[in-house]
Short mmCIF file of C-alpha atoms in Angstrom, two decimals:
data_model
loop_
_atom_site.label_atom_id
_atom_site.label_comp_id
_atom_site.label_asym_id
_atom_site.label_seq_id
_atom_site.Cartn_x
_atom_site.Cartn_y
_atom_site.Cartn_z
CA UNK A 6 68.20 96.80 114.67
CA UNK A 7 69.55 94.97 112.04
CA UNK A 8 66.98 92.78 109.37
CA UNK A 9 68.10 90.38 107.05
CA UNK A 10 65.39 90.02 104.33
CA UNK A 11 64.41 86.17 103.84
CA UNK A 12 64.14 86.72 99.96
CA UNK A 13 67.26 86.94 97.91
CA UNK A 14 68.74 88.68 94.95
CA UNK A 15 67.95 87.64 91.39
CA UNK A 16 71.73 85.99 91.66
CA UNK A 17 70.38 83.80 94.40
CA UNK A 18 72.45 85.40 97.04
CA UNK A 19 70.81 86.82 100.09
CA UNK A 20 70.07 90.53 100.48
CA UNK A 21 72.61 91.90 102.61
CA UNK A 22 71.73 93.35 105.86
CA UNK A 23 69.63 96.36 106.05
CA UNK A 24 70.47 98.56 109.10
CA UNK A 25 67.86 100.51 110.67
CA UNK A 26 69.12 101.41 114.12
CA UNK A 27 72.12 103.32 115.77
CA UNK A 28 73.87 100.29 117.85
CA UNK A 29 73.61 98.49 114.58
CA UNK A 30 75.44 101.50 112.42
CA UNK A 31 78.19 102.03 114.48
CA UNK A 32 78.99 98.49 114.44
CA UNK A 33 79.13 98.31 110.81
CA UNK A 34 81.30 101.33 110.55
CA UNK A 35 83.62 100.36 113.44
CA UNK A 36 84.60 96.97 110.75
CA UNK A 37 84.34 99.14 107.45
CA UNK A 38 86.79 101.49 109.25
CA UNK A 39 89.00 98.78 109.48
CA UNK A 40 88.93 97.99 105.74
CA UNK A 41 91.53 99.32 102.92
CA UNK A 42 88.41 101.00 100.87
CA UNK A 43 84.63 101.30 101.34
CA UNK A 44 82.40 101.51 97.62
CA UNK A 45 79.62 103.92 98.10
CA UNK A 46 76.43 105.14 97.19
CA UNK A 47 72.97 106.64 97.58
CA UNK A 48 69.71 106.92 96.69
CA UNK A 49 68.02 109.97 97.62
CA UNK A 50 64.82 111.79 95.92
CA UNK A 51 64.64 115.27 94.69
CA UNK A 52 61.99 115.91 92.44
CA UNK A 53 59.64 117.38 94.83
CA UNK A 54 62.25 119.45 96.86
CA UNK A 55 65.08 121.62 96.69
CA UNK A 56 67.88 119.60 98.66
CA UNK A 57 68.21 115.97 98.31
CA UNK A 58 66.17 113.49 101.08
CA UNK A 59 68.66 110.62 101.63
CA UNK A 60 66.78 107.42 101.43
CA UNK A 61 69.24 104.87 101.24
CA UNK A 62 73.08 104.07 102.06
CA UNK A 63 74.78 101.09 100.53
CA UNK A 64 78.35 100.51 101.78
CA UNK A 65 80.52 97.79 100.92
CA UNK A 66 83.98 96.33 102.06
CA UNK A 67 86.17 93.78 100.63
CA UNK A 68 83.93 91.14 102.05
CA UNK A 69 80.53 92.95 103.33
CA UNK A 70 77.70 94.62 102.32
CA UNK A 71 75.32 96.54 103.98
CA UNK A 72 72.18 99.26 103.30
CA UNK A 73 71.74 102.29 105.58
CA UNK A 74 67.51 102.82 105.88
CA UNK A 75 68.46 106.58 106.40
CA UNK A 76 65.06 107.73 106.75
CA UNK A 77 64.56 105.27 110.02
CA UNK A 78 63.45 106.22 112.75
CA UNK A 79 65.58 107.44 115.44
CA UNK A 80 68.56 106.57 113.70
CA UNK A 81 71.28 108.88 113.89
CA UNK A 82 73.88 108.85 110.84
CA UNK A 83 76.63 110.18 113.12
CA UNK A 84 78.69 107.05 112.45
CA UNK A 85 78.20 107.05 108.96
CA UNK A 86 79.66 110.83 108.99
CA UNK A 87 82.75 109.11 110.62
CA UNK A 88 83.45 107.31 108.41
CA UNK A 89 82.78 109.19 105.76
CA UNK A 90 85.39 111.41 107.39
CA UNK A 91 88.35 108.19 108.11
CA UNK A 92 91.00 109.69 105.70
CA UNK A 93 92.57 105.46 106.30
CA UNK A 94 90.20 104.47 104.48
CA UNK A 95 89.40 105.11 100.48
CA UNK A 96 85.44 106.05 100.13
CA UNK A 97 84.83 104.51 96.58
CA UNK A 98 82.21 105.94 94.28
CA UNK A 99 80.98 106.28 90.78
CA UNK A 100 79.78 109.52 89.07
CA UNK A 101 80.20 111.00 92.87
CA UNK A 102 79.44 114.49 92.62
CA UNK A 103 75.78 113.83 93.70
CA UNK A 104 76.45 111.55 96.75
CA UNK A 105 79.53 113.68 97.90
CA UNK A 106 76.91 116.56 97.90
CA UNK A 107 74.29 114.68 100.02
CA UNK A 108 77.30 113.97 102.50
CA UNK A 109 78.23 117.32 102.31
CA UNK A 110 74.96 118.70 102.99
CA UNK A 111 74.65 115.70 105.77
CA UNK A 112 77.79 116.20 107.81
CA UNK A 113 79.55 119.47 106.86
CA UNK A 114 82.33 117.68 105.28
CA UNK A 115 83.29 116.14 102.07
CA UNK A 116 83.64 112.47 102.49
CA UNK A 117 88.26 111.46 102.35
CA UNK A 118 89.89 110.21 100.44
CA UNK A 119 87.53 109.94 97.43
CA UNK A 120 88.04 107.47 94.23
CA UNK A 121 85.68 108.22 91.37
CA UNK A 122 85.44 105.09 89.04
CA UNK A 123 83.97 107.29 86.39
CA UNK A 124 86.67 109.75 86.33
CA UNK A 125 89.38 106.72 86.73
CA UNK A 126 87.77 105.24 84.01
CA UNK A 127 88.15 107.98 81.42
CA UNK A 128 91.81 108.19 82.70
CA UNK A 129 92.43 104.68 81.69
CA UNK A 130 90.73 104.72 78.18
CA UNK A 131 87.30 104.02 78.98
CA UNK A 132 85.92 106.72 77.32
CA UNK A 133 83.65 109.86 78.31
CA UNK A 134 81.60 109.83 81.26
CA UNK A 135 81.09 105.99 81.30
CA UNK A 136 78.41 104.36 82.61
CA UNK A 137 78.29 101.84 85.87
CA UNK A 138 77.01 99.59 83.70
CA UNK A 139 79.70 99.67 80.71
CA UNK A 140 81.85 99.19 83.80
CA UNK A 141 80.27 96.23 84.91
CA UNK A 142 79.86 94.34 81.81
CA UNK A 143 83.73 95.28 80.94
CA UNK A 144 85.69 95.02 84.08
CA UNK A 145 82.92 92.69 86.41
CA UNK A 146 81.74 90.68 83.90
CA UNK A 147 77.93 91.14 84.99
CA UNK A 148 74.92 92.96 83.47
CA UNK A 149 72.48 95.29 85.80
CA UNK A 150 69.00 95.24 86.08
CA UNK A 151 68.25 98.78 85.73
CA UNK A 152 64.26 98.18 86.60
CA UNK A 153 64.21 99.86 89.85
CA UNK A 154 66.34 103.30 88.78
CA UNK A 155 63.53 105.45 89.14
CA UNK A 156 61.77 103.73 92.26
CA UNK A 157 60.65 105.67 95.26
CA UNK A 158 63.13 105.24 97.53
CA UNK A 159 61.06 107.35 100.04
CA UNK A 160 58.32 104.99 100.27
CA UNK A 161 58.67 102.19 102.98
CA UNK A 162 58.54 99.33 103.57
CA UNK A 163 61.52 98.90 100.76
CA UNK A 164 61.18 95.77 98.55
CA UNK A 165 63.61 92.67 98.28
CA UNK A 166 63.91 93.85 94.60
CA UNK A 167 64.66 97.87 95.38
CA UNK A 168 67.48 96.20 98.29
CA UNK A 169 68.67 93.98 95.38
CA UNK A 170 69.12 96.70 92.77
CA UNK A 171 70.47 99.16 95.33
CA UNK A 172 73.06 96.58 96.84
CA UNK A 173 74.41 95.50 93.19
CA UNK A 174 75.43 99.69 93.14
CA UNK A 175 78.46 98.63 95.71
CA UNK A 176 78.88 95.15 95.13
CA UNK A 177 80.45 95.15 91.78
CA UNK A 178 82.00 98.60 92.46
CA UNK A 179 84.79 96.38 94.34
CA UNK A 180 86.03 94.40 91.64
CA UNK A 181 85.68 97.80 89.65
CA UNK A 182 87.69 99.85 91.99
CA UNK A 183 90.29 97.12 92.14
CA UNK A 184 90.49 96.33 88.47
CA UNK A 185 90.50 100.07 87.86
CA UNK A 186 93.61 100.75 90.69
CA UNK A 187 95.49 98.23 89.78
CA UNK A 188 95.72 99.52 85.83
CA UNK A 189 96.27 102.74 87.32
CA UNK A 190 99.29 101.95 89.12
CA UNK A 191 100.95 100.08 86.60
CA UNK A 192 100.67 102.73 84.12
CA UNK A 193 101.84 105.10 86.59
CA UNK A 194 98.46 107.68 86.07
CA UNK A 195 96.62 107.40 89.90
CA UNK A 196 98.69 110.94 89.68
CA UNK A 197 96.28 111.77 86.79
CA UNK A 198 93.51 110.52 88.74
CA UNK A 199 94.25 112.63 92.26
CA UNK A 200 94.40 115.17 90.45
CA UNK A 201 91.13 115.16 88.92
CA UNK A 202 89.37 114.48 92.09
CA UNK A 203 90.82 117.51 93.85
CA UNK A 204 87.88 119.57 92.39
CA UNK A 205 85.64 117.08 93.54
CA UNK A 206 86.91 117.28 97.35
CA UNK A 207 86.48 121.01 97.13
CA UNK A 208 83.24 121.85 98.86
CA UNK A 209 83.31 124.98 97.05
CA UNK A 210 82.23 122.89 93.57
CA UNK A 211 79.17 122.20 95.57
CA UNK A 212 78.47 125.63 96.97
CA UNK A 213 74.80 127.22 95.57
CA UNK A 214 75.54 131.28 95.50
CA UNK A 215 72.13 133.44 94.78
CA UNK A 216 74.51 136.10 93.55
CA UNK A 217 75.52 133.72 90.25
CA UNK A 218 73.07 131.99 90.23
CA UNK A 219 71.71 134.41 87.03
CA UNK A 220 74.70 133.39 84.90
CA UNK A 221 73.28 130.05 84.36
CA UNK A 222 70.24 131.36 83.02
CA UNK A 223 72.51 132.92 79.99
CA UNK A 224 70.99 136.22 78.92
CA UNK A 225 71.77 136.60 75.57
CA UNK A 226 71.68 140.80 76.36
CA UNK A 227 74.06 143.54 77.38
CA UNK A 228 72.22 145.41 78.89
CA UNK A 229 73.68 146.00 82.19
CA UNK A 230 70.24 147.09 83.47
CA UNK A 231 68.37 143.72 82.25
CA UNK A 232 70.87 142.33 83.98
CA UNK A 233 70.69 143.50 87.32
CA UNK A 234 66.90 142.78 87.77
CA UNK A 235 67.43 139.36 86.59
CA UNK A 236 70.32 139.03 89.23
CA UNK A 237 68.06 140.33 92.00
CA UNK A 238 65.19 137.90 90.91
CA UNK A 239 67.54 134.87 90.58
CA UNK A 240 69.17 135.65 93.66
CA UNK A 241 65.32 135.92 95.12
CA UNK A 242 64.25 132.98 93.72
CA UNK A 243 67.44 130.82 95.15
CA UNK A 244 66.86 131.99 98.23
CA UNK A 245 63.02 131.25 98.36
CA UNK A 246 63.61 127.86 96.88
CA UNK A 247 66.05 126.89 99.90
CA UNK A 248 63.89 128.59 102.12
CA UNK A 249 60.47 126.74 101.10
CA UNK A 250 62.71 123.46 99.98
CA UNK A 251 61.34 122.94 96.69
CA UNK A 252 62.99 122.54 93.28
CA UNK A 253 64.17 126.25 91.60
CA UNK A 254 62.04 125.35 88.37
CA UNK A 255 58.99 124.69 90.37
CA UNK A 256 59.04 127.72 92.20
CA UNK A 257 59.15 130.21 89.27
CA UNK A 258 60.60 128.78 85.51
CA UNK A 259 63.83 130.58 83.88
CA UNK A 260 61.44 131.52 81.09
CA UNK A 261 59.86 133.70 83.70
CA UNK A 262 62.58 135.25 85.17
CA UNK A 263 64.24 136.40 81.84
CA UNK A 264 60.67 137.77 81.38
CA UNK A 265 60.24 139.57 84.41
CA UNK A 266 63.78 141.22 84.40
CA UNK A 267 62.30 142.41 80.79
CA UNK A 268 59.19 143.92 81.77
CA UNK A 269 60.03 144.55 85.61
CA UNK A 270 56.47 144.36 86.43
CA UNK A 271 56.25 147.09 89.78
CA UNK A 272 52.16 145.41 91.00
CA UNK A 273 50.53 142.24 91.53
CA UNK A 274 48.60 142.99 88.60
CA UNK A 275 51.44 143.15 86.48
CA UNK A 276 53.16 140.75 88.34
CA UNK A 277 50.41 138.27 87.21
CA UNK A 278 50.37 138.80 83.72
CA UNK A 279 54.05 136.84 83.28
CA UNK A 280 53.76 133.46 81.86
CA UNK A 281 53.28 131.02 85.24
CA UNK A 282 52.66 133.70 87.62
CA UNK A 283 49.33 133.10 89.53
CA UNK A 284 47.02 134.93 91.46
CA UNK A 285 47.44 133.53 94.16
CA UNK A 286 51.20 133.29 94.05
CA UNK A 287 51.38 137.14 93.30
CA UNK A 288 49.28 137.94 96.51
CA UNK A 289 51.46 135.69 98.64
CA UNK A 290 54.61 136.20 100.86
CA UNK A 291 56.84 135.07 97.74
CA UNK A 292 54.93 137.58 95.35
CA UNK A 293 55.76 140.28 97.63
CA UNK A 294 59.24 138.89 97.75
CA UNK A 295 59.53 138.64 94.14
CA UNK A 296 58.46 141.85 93.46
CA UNK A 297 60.83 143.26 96.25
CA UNK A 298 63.58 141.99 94.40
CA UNK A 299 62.55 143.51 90.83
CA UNK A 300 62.33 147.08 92.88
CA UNK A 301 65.74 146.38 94.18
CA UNK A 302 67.51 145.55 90.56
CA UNK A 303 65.21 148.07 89.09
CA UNK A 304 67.27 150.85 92.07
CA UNK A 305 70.66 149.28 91.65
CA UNK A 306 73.04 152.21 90.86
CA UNK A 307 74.92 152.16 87.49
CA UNK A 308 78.42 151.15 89.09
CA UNK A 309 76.51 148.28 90.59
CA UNK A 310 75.25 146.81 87.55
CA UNK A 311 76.74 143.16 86.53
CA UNK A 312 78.37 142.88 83.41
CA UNK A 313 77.28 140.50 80.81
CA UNK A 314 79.18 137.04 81.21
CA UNK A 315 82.61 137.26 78.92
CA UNK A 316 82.17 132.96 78.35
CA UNK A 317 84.80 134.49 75.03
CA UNK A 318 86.69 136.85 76.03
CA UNK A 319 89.39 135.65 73.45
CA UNK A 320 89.68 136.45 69.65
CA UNK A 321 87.66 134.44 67.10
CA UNK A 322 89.06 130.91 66.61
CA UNK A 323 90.14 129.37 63.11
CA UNK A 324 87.39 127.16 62.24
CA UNK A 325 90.12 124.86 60.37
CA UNK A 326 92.77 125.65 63.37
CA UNK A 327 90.08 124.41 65.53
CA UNK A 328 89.40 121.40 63.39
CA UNK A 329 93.12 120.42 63.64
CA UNK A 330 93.32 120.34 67.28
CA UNK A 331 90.64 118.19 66.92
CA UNK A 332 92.30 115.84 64.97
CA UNK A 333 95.75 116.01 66.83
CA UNK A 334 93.04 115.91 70.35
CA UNK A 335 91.78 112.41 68.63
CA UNK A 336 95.04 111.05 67.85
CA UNK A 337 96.62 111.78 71.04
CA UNK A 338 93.31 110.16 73.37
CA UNK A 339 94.78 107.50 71.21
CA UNK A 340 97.93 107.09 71.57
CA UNK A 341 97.14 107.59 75.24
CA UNK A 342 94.55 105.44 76.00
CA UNK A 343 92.72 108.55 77.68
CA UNK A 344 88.98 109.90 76.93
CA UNK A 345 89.24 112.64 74.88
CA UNK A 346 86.94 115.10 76.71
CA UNK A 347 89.06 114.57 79.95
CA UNK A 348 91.98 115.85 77.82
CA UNK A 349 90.58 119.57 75.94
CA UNK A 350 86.89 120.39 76.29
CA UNK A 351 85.69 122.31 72.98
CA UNK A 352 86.29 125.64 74.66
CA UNK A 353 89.86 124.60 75.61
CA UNK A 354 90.30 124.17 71.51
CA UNK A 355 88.69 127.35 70.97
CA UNK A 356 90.56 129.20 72.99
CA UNK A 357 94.04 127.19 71.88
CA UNK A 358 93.35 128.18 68.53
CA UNK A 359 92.31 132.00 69.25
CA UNK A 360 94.82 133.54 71.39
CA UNK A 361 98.35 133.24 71.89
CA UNK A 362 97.59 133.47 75.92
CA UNK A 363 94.68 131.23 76.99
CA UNK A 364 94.87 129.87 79.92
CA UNK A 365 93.18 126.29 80.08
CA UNK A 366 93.62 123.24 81.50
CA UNK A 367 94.82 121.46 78.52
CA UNK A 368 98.00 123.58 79.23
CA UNK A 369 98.54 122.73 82.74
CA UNK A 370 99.87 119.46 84.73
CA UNK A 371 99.73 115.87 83.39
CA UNK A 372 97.17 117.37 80.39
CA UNK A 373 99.87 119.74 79.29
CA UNK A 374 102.71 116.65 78.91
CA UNK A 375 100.15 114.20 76.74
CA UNK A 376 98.14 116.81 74.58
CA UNK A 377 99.15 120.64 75.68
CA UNK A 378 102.34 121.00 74.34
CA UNK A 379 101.60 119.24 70.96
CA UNK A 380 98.65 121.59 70.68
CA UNK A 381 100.95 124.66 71.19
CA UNK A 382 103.70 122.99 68.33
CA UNK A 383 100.79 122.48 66.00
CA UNK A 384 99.98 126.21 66.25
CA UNK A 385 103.45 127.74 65.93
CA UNK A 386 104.08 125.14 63.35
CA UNK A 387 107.08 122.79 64.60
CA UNK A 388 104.20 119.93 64.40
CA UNK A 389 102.55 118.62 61.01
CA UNK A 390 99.53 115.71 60.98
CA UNK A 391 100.00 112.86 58.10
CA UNK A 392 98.33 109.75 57.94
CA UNK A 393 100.44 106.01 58.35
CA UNK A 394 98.05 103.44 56.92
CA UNK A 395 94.80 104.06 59.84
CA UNK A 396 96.56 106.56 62.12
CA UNK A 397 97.18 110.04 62.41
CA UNK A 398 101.09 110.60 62.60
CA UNK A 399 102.70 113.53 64.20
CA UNK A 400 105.55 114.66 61.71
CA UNK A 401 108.32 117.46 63.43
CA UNK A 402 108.32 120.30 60.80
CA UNK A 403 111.48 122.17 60.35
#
């Protein structure tokens, strides 16, 4: 079934159609499949769980807009997931990493072609990680109403004002997409852009290993030892999360773990006396597992040990070195109309200006031709920096 809402938006439009039934779905997807590009997006909840709960599904073509009422009844998304999977037609998005999980997770697929607005945006000189709204006030000429952003899109019925919010998500995300595409082209950079979104399309970037999961935690410790209970507990607790579907941090704080791998506690006694440990949760089935997995890193033999993380494996950087890449990184977003951090992250400058071999991806593909090679000429010193009047000027030494 399909329901049009009798209230409207705060623009005085109607809400678009909300679709709450299969026959309905594949309808809208058969049209949207005829359509250049489709904007996207989602709103899901995941405070009390582990993996997102898709709540919501706004889609948009050039002319229509529609919400998906994912958590329906009897509706099955398997339309949606075509779609999602028509490489004719451009799935739209801003800041997509989330959604594309949640699709991921949904239908064992990334959705394809993707076209992130945020990441097109820094490409074109928007600057880092822009917002949807900076994007709408700059390229749409409208202002959101951010009031519903942290509604509960689980709870139903959903209001005229949620639908409102959730629809405006998509709507302007057209004029957007086009304004954005049509810079892109004539400055010859959707190159730039396709390749940024390859990570993006990799389902690997959304891949949760147990086995690393302990490098995020960042033990500031080499001991090898230390290190292989925490892997073991981390791994546990990843595991038990999915398992039980509720969020990592809930289940047992980082705090904790870096505790426990320091004091391998071997009872529920000791188990208990780490900071958030309870009774209860020490007598239970994920005590026992937890203290499993501290037996197993405590029995891990020495050749099985992880090494601490080498985040600098590369000699010390040049604090002033550093600070003129910084400069020269400035100058050249520019010159190029290009956010800076899209260019050289801070480790990419660190490691320019410690080693004669790093690797980064300032020194590969379209980065390498705007910033990477001046970097490299700045080092070896066939590149100086001067000022002209309120710019930085690149001067060829020698």
């Amino acid at each position: 079934m399909t329901r049009r809402s009798a209230s409207t938006a705060t623009s005085g439009e109607a809400l678009p159609a909300l679709i709450t039934d299969t026959e309905a779905l594949a309808a809208l997807c058969a049209r949207l499949r005829q359509e250049r590009f489709v904007t996207v997006d989602t709103e899901f909840m995941r405070e009390r769980t582990y993996w997102p709960e898709l709540c919501l599904v706004q889609l948009a073509g050039e002319t229509e807009v529609a919400e998906v009422d994912a958590l329906a009844p009897d509706l099955d998304l398997t339309p949606l997931g075509e779609l999602m999977a028509d490489e004719a037609v451009t799935k739209v998005f801003h800041a997509a990493r989330q959604d594309v999980e949640i699709f991921l997770l949904k239908f064992g697929a990334v959705p394809k072609p993707l076209f992130d607005t945020q990441i097109a945006a820094m490409v074109a000189g928007y600057g880092d990680q822009v917002s949807y709204d900076a994007l709408c006030r700059s390229l749409a000429g409208v202002q959101i109403d951010k009031a519903h952003r942290f509604s509960d899109w689980s709870a139903r019925p959903l209001s005229s004002a949620q639908l409102a919010y959730a629809a405006a998500d998509v709507t302007h995300l057209r004029k957007i997409y086009t304004a954005l595409d049509a810079k892109l082209r004539r400055e010859g950079r959707l190159a730039w852009v396709a390749e940024e979104m390859a990570a993006l399309a990799d389902p690997a970037t959304y891949r949760q290993d147990p086995e690393t999961a302990w490098e995020r935690l960042r033990p500031r410790t080499g001991n090898r030892r230390f290190l292989g209970v925490l892997k073991a507990v981390t791994a546990w607790r990843e595991r038990e999360a999915q398992r039980i579907n509720i969020p990592r941090q809930r289940l047992v704080k980082d705090e904790t773990l870096l505790e426990i791998a320091a004091t391998t506690p071997s009872t529920v006694a000791d188990l208990t006396r780490a900071r958030g440990i309870s009774e209860g949760f020490a007598k239970g089935r994920s005590g026992t597992g937890l203290l499993a997995a501290i037996q197993a890193g405590r029995e891990l033999p020495d050749d099985a040990l992880p090494e601490a993380p080498k985040d600098r494996n590369f000699p010390p950087a040049s604090p002033a070195l550093v600070a003129l890449l910084k400069v020269l990184l400035a100058a050249k977003s520019e010159e190029h109309h290009v956010a800076p951090k899209l260019l050289a992250s801070g480790d990419d400058l660190d490691r320019l200006a410690g080693g004669d071999g790093a690797d980064v991806p300032a020194l590969h593909g379209w980065r390498r031709d705007v910033f990477g090679e001046a970097a490299l000429a700045l080092k070896t010193g066939q590149l100086a920096l001067g000022v002209d009047g309120k710019r930085i000027k690149l001067i060829p030494a020698g």
